[in-house]
Amino acid sequence: MFSRLALPALAWLLAGLCQPALAGQSDPSQSDPEAVIRLLPGQAHPEGLAGLEIQLAPGWKTYWRNPGDAGIPPSFDWSRSENLREVTVLWPAPSRYDQEGASSAVYHDEVVLPLKVSAIDPTKPVKLALGLDYAACKTICVPAKGNADITLSPGMPAEGGGSAEIAQALKKVPVSQDIGAAAPLAVKQIRLDTSTNPARLTIDVTAPSSSALFVEGPMKWYLPMPEPADDADKANPQRFVLPLEGLPKGATIAGNELRFTLSTGEAGIESLYRLP
């Protein structure tokens, strides 16, 4: 299971900084000017595709599933839904944001998260009802809350109403790819150096344009964000380094699996690496 870096101290700090929490609604008349959410119908089941749109004011941002050094990931509550078996959130490739020595994985201005939806009874409609807790940030972050609902009817795919936005977002969801794949965007090789303290990984990649590398480890592994190597082209690094720090006390390295996401912000790939 991969960690989702939620920092309790930061969450407490956000609450302390907070003005009244921003409200996101599916009804535009109730929208807050800084952050709003709505559910997009996409396709009806059995395909079971919908979307969550988070709209932010220009210059604002929100976080990926693993926010990095600072931030909190979105938290989803589907408990008010009806005839819902499961929702799987798909995450478009994020961008890297550096500020005052901290690095985060973010979405700027707006993002659509595709949702795979399965019904308990596929012959009946699914009422998809979401309560979302997330962070909206500009120079500081404030906690945001949103509620939205939509009904997906069985039968033919829905026309319009968000299908185009969901299709565009799906193109940005990283695809699984083996390490060493011959592709324009790829993790080419990973080398472990145990002579350093802490041990360090060197990750060679190929990317046609400026890219960022993100890593997720086992639960309670708070790994730093991979950094471009000292000799890398900072505009388009092809080599990253990752010190294996932030592990739980007494944790062993061997046999644990890491997930690397290489992102251009418009596309991405995911590659799994098992530590030797």
CSV table of C-alpha atoms in Angstrom, one decimal:
chain,number,residue,atom,x,y,z
A,1,MET,CA,0.0,0.0,0.0
A,2,PHE,CA,1.4,3.4,-0.9
A,3,SER,CA,1.6,6.3,1.5
A,4,ARG,CA,-0.4,9.4,1.1
A,5,LEU,CA,1.5,12.1,2.9
A,6,ALA,CA,-0.8,13.9,5.2
A,7,LEU,CA,1.0,16.0,7.9
A,8,PRO,CA,-1.0,16.4,11.1
A,9,ALA,CA,1.1,19.5,12.1
A,10,LEU,CA,0.3,21.2,8.8
A,11,ALA,CA,-3.4,20.3,9.0
A,12,TRP,CA,-3.4,22.0,12.4
A,13,LEU,CA,-1.6,25.0,11.0
A,14,LEU,CA,-4.0,25.3,8.2
A,15,ALA,CA,-6.9,25.4,10.6
A,16,GLY,CA,-5.1,28.1,12.6
A,17,LEU,CA,-4.6,30.3,9.5
A,18,CYS,CA,-8.1,29.8,8.2
A,19,GLN,CA,-10.6,32.4,7.4
A,20,PRO,CA,-14.1,30.7,7.1
A,21,ALA,CA,-13.7,27.5,5.1
A,22,LEU,CA,-14.3,27.8,1.4
A,23,ALA,CA,-17.4,26.1,0.1
A,24,GLY,CA,-17.7,24.2,-3.1
A,25,GLN,CA,-21.0,23.2,-4.5
A,26,SER,CA,-22.4,21.7,-7.6
A,27,ASP,CA,-24.9,24.6,-7.8
A,28,PRO,CA,-23.1,27.6,-9.3
A,29,SER,CA,-25.3,30.0,-7.4
A,30,GLN,CA,-23.7,28.8,-4.2
A,31,SER,CA,-20.1,28.9,-5.5
A,32,ASP,CA,-17.3,30.5,-3.5
A,33,PRO,CA,-15.2,32.8,-5.8
A,34,GLU,CA,-12.0,31.0,-4.8
A,35,ALA,CA,-12.9,27.3,-5.0
A,36,VAL,CA,-15.9,25.3,-6.2
A,37,ILE,CA,-16.5,21.6,-7.1
A,38,ARG,CA,-19.0,19.9,-9.3
A,39,LEU,CA,-19.6,16.3,-10.4
A,40,LEU,CA,-19.7,15.7,-14.2
A,41,PRO,CA,-21.9,12.9,-15.5
A,42,GLY,CA,-19.6,11.6,-18.3
A,43,GLN,CA,-21.1,8.1,-19.1
A,44,ALA,CA,-23.8,6.1,-17.4
A,45,HIS,CA,-22.9,2.7,-16.1
A,46,PRO,CA,-22.2,-0.1,-16.9
A,47,GLU,CA,-19.2,1.9,-18.2
A,48,GLY,CA,-19.5,3.8,-15.0
A,49,LEU,CA,-17.5,7.0,-15.7
A,50,ALA,CA,-18.0,10.3,-14.1
A,51,GLY,CA,-15.7,13.2,-13.1
A,52,LEU,CA,-15.0,15.6,-10.2
A,53,GLU,CA,-14.1,19.1,-11.3
A,54,ILE,CA,-12.3,21.4,-8.9
A,55,GLN,CA,-12.3,25.0,-10.1
A,56,LEU,CA,-10.0,27.5,-8.4
A,57,ALA,CA,-9.4,31.2,-8.8
A,58,PRO,CA,-6.5,32.2,-11.1
A,59,GLY,CA,-3.2,31.6,-9.3
A,60,TRP,CA,-4.7,29.1,-6.8
A,61,LYS,CA,-3.8,25.5,-6.5
A,62,THR,CA,-4.8,22.2,-4.8
A,63,TYR,CA,-2.9,19.0,-4.1
A,64,TRP,CA,-2.4,15.6,-5.7
A,65,ARG,CA,-3.0,12.3,-3.9
A,66,ASN,CA,0.5,12.5,-2.4
A,67,PRO,CA,1.1,16.2,-1.8
A,68,GLY,CA,4.8,16.1,-1.2
A,69,ASP,CA,6.7,18.0,1.5
A,70,ALA,CA,3.8,20.2,2.4
A,71,GLY,CA,0.1,20.0,1.9
A,72,ILE,CA,-2.9,17.7,2.4
A,73,PRO,CA,-4.5,15.4,-0.2
A,74,PRO,CA,-8.2,15.5,-1.0
A,75,SER,CA,-10.4,13.4,1.3
A,76,PHE,CA,-13.6,11.8,-0.3
A,77,ASP,CA,-16.8,10.9,1.5
A,78,TRP,CA,-19.3,8.9,-0.6
A,79,SER,CA,-21.4,7.8,2.3
A,80,ARG,CA,-24.5,9.7,1.2
A,81,SER,CA,-24.5,7.9,-2.2
A,82,GLU,CA,-27.2,5.4,-3.2
A,83,ASN,CA,-26.8,2.1,-5.1
A,84,LEU,CA,-23.0,2.7,-5.2
A,85,ARG,CA,-20.6,-0.2,-4.9
A,86,GLU,CA,-17.3,1.5,-5.4
A,87,VAL,CA,-15.6,4.7,-6.7
A,88,THR,CA,-12.1,4.7,-8.0
A,89,VAL,CA,-10.5,8.1,-8.4
A,90,LEU,CA,-8.1,8.5,-11.3
A,91,TRP,CA,-5.4,11.1,-10.9
A,92,PRO,CA,-4.1,13.2,-13.8
A,93,ALA,CA,-0.4,13.9,-13.8
A,94,PRO,CA,0.5,16.7,-11.4
A,95,SER,CA,3.0,19.5,-11.5
A,96,ARG,CA,5.8,20.3,-9.1
A,97,TYR,CA,5.6,23.4,-7.0
A,98,ASP,CA,8.7,24.7,-5.0
A,99,GLN,CA,8.4,27.3,-2.3
A,100,GLU,CA,10.7,28.2,0.6
A,101,GLY,CA,12.5,24.8,0.5
A,102,ALA,CA,9.4,22.7,0.3
A,103,SER,CA,8.3,20.8,-2.8
A,104,SER,CA,4.7,19.8,-3.5
A,105,ALA,CA,2.7,18.0,-6.2
A,106,VAL,CA,-0.2,20.2,-7.2
A,107,TYR,CA,-2.8,21.2,-9.8
A,108,HIS,CA,-3.1,24.8,-10.8
A,109,ASP,CA,-6.3,26.7,-11.4
A,110,GLU,CA,-8.5,23.7,-12.1
A,111,VAL,CA,-8.5,19.9,-12.5
A,112,VAL,CA,-10.9,17.2,-13.4
A,113,LEU,CA,-10.4,13.8,-11.6
A,114,PRO,CA,-12.0,11.0,-13.6
A,115,LEU,CA,-14.1,8.6,-11.5
A,116,LYS,CA,-14.7,5.0,-12.2
A,117,VAL,CA,-18.2,4.1,-10.7
A,118,SER,CA,-19.7,0.7,-10.1
A,119,ALA,CA,-23.3,0.1,-9.1
A,120,ILE,CA,-24.7,-2.5,-6.6
A,121,ASP,CA,-27.6,-3.1,-9.0
A,122,PRO,CA,-26.5,-2.0,-12.6
A,123,THR,CA,-30.1,-2.0,-13.7
A,124,LYS,CA,-30.9,1.0,-11.4
A,125,PRO,CA,-29.6,4.6,-11.2
A,126,VAL,CA,-26.6,5.4,-9.1
A,127,LYS,CA,-26.9,8.6,-6.9
A,128,LEU,CA,-23.4,9.8,-6.6
A,129,ALA,CA,-23.1,12.1,-3.5
A,130,LEU,CA,-19.7,13.5,-2.5
A,131,GLY,CA,-18.5,15.4,0.5
A,132,LEU,CA,-15.0,16.6,-0.2
A,133,ASP,CA,-12.3,18.0,2.1
A,134,TYR,CA,-9.3,19.6,0.4
A,135,ALA,CA,-6.9,22.5,0.4
A,136,ALA,CA,-7.0,25.6,-1.7
A,137,CYS,CA,-3.8,27.6,-1.7
A,138,LYS,CA,-2.3,30.8,-3.0
A,139,THR,CA,0.3,32.4,-0.8
A,140,ILE,CA,-1.2,30.5,2.1
A,141,CYS,CA,-3.5,27.4,2.2
A,142,VAL,CA,-7.0,27.3,3.7
A,143,PRO,CA,-9.1,24.2,4.2
A,144,ALA,CA,-11.9,23.9,1.7
A,145,LYS,CA,-15.1,21.8,1.8
A,146,GLY,CA,-17.5,21.0,-1.0
A,147,ASN,CA,-20.6,18.9,-1.6
A,148,ALA,CA,-21.9,17.8,-4.9
A,149,ASP,CA,-24.3,15.1,-6.2
A,150,ILE,CA,-25.4,13.7,-9.5
A,151,THR,CA,-27.5,10.7,-10.7
A,152,LEU,CA,-26.1,8.3,-13.3
A,153,SER,CA,-28.8,6.4,-15.1
A,154,PRO,CA,-28.3,2.9,-16.6
A,155,GLY,CA,-28.3,2.5,-20.4
A,156,MET,CA,-26.7,4.6,-23.0
A,157,PRO,CA,-23.8,7.0,-22.2
A,158,ALA,CA,-24.8,10.5,-21.3
A,159,GLU,CA,-24.2,13.1,-24.0
A,160,GLY,CA,-22.4,16.4,-23.1
A,161,GLY,CA,-22.5,17.5,-19.5
A,162,GLY,CA,-18.8,17.0,-18.9
A,163,SER,CA,-17.9,14.1,-21.3
A,164,ALA,CA,-15.3,16.2,-23.2
A,165,GLU,CA,-13.7,17.4,-20.0
A,166,ILE,CA,-13.4,13.9,-18.6
A,167,ALA,CA,-12.0,12.6,-21.9
A,168,GLN,CA,-9.3,15.3,-21.8
A,169,ALA,CA,-8.5,14.5,-18.2
A,170,LEU,CA,-8.2,10.8,-19.0
A,171,LYS,CA,-5.4,11.6,-21.5
A,172,LYS,CA,-3.4,13.1,-18.6
A,173,VAL,CA,-3.8,10.1,-16.2
A,174,PRO,CA,-0.3,8.4,-16.0
A,175,VAL,CA,-0.2,4.9,-17.7
A,176,SER,CA,1.6,1.9,-16.2
A,177,GLN,CA,4.9,1.2,-17.8
A,178,ASP,CA,7.9,-1.1,-17.1
A,179,ILE,CA,11.2,0.4,-16.1
A,180,GLY,CA,13.4,0.5,-19.2
A,181,ALA,CA,10.6,0.8,-21.7
A,182,ALA,CA,11.6,2.3,-25.1
A,183,ALA,CA,9.3,5.3,-25.0
A,184,PRO,CA,9.6,9.1,-25.2
A,185,LEU,CA,8.6,9.3,-21.6
A,186,ALA,CA,10.1,6.6,-19.4
A,187,VAL,CA,12.0,5.6,-16.3
A,188,LYS,CA,15.1,4.1,-17.9
A,189,GLN,CA,16.9,2.6,-15.0
A,190,ILE,CA,17.3,2.9,-11.2
A,191,ARG,CA,20.4,2.3,-9.2
A,192,LEU,CA,20.7,1.8,-5.4
A,193,ASP,CA,23.8,3.0,-3.6
A,194,THR,CA,24.1,1.7,-0.1
A,195,SER,CA,27.5,3.2,0.6
A,196,THR,CA,25.9,6.5,1.5
A,197,ASN,CA,24.0,7.3,4.7
A,198,PRO,CA,21.1,7.2,4.0
A,199,ALA,CA,21.2,4.9,1.0
A,200,ARG,CA,20.4,6.7,-2.2
A,201,LEU,CA,18.7,6.0,-5.5
A,202,THR,CA,19.7,7.4,-8.8
A,203,ILE,CA,16.9,7.4,-11.4
A,204,ASP,CA,17.6,7.9,-15.1
A,205,VAL,CA,14.6,9.0,-17.2
A,206,THR,CA,13.8,10.2,-20.6
A,207,ALA,CA,11.4,13.0,-21.3
A,208,PRO,CA,10.8,15.1,-24.4
A,209,SER,CA,10.1,18.2,-22.3
A,210,SER,CA,10.5,19.5,-18.8
A,211,SER,CA,9.3,16.9,-16.4
A,212,ALA,CA,9.0,16.2,-12.6
A,213,LEU,CA,9.5,12.9,-10.8
A,214,PHE,CA,7.3,11.9,-7.8
A,215,VAL,CA,7.6,8.8,-5.5
A,216,GLU,CA,5.3,6.9,-3.2
A,217,GLY,CA,6.4,4.3,-0.8
A,218,PRO,CA,4.8,2.0,1.8
A,219,MET,CA,2.5,3.4,4.4
A,220,LYS,CA,4.4,5.6,6.9
A,221,TRP,CA,7.3,6.1,4.6
A,222,TYR,CA,7.7,9.9,4.2
A,223,LEU,CA,10.1,10.0,1.4
A,224,PRO,CA,11.4,13.4,0.1
A,225,MET,CA,10.7,14.4,-3.5
A,226,PRO,CA,13.3,13.3,-6.0
A,227,GLU,CA,15.6,16.1,-7.0
A,228,PRO,CA,17.4,16.7,-10.2
A,229,ALA,CA,21.0,15.4,-10.0
A,230,ASP,CA,23.8,17.9,-9.6
A,231,ASP,CA,24.9,17.4,-13.2
A,232,ALA,CA,21.4,17.3,-14.7
A,233,ASP,CA,19.9,20.0,-17.0
A,234,LYS,CA,17.6,21.8,-14.6
A,235,ALA,CA,15.3,22.8,-17.5
A,236,ASN,CA,14.7,19.2,-18.4
A,237,PRO,CA,16.4,16.8,-16.0
A,238,GLN,CA,17.1,13.3,-17.3
A,239,ARG,CA,18.5,12.1,-13.9
A,240,PHE,CA,17.1,12.4,-10.4
A,241,VAL,CA,18.4,11.4,-7.0
A,242,LEU,CA,16.4,10.2,-4.0
A,243,PRO,CA,17.9,9.7,-0.5
A,244,LEU,CA,16.0,6.9,1.3
A,245,GLU,CA,15.1,9.0,4.4
A,246,GLY,CA,11.9,9.5,6.2
A,247,LEU,CA,11.4,5.8,6.9
A,248,PRO,CA,9.9,4.5,10.1
A,249,LYS,CA,12.4,3.6,12.8
A,250,GLY,CA,13.8,0.1,12.3
A,251,ALA,CA,12.4,-0.2,8.7
A,252,THR,CA,14.3,-2.4,6.3
A,253,ILE,CA,14.8,-1.3,2.7
A,254,ALA,CA,15.0,-4.7,0.9
A,255,GLY,CA,11.8,-6.0,-0.7
A,256,ASN,CA,9.8,-2.8,-0.4
A,257,GLU,CA,8.1,-1.4,-3.5
A,258,LEU,CA,8.2,2.2,-4.7
A,259,ARG,CA,5.9,3.8,-7.3
A,260,PHE,CA,7.5,6.5,-9.4
A,261,THR,CA,5.4,8.9,-11.4
A,262,LEU,CA,7.1,10.8,-14.2
A,263,SER,CA,5.0,13.8,-15.2
A,264,THR,CA,5.2,16.6,-17.8
A,265,GLY,CA,2.0,18.1,-16.3
A,266,GLU,CA,0.2,17.1,-19.5
A,267,ALA,CA,1.0,13.4,-19.5
A,268,GLY,CA,2.7,10.9,-17.3
A,269,ILE,CA,3.8,7.3,-16.7
A,270,GLU,CA,3.9,5.2,-13.5
A,271,SER,CA,6.6,2.6,-12.9
A,272,LEU,CA,7.0,0.2,-10.0
A,273,TYR,CA,10.4,-0.5,-8.5
A,274,ARG,CA,11.2,-3.2,-5.8
A,275,LEU,CA,14.2,-2.3,-3.7
A,276,PRO,CA,16.8,-5.1,-3.8
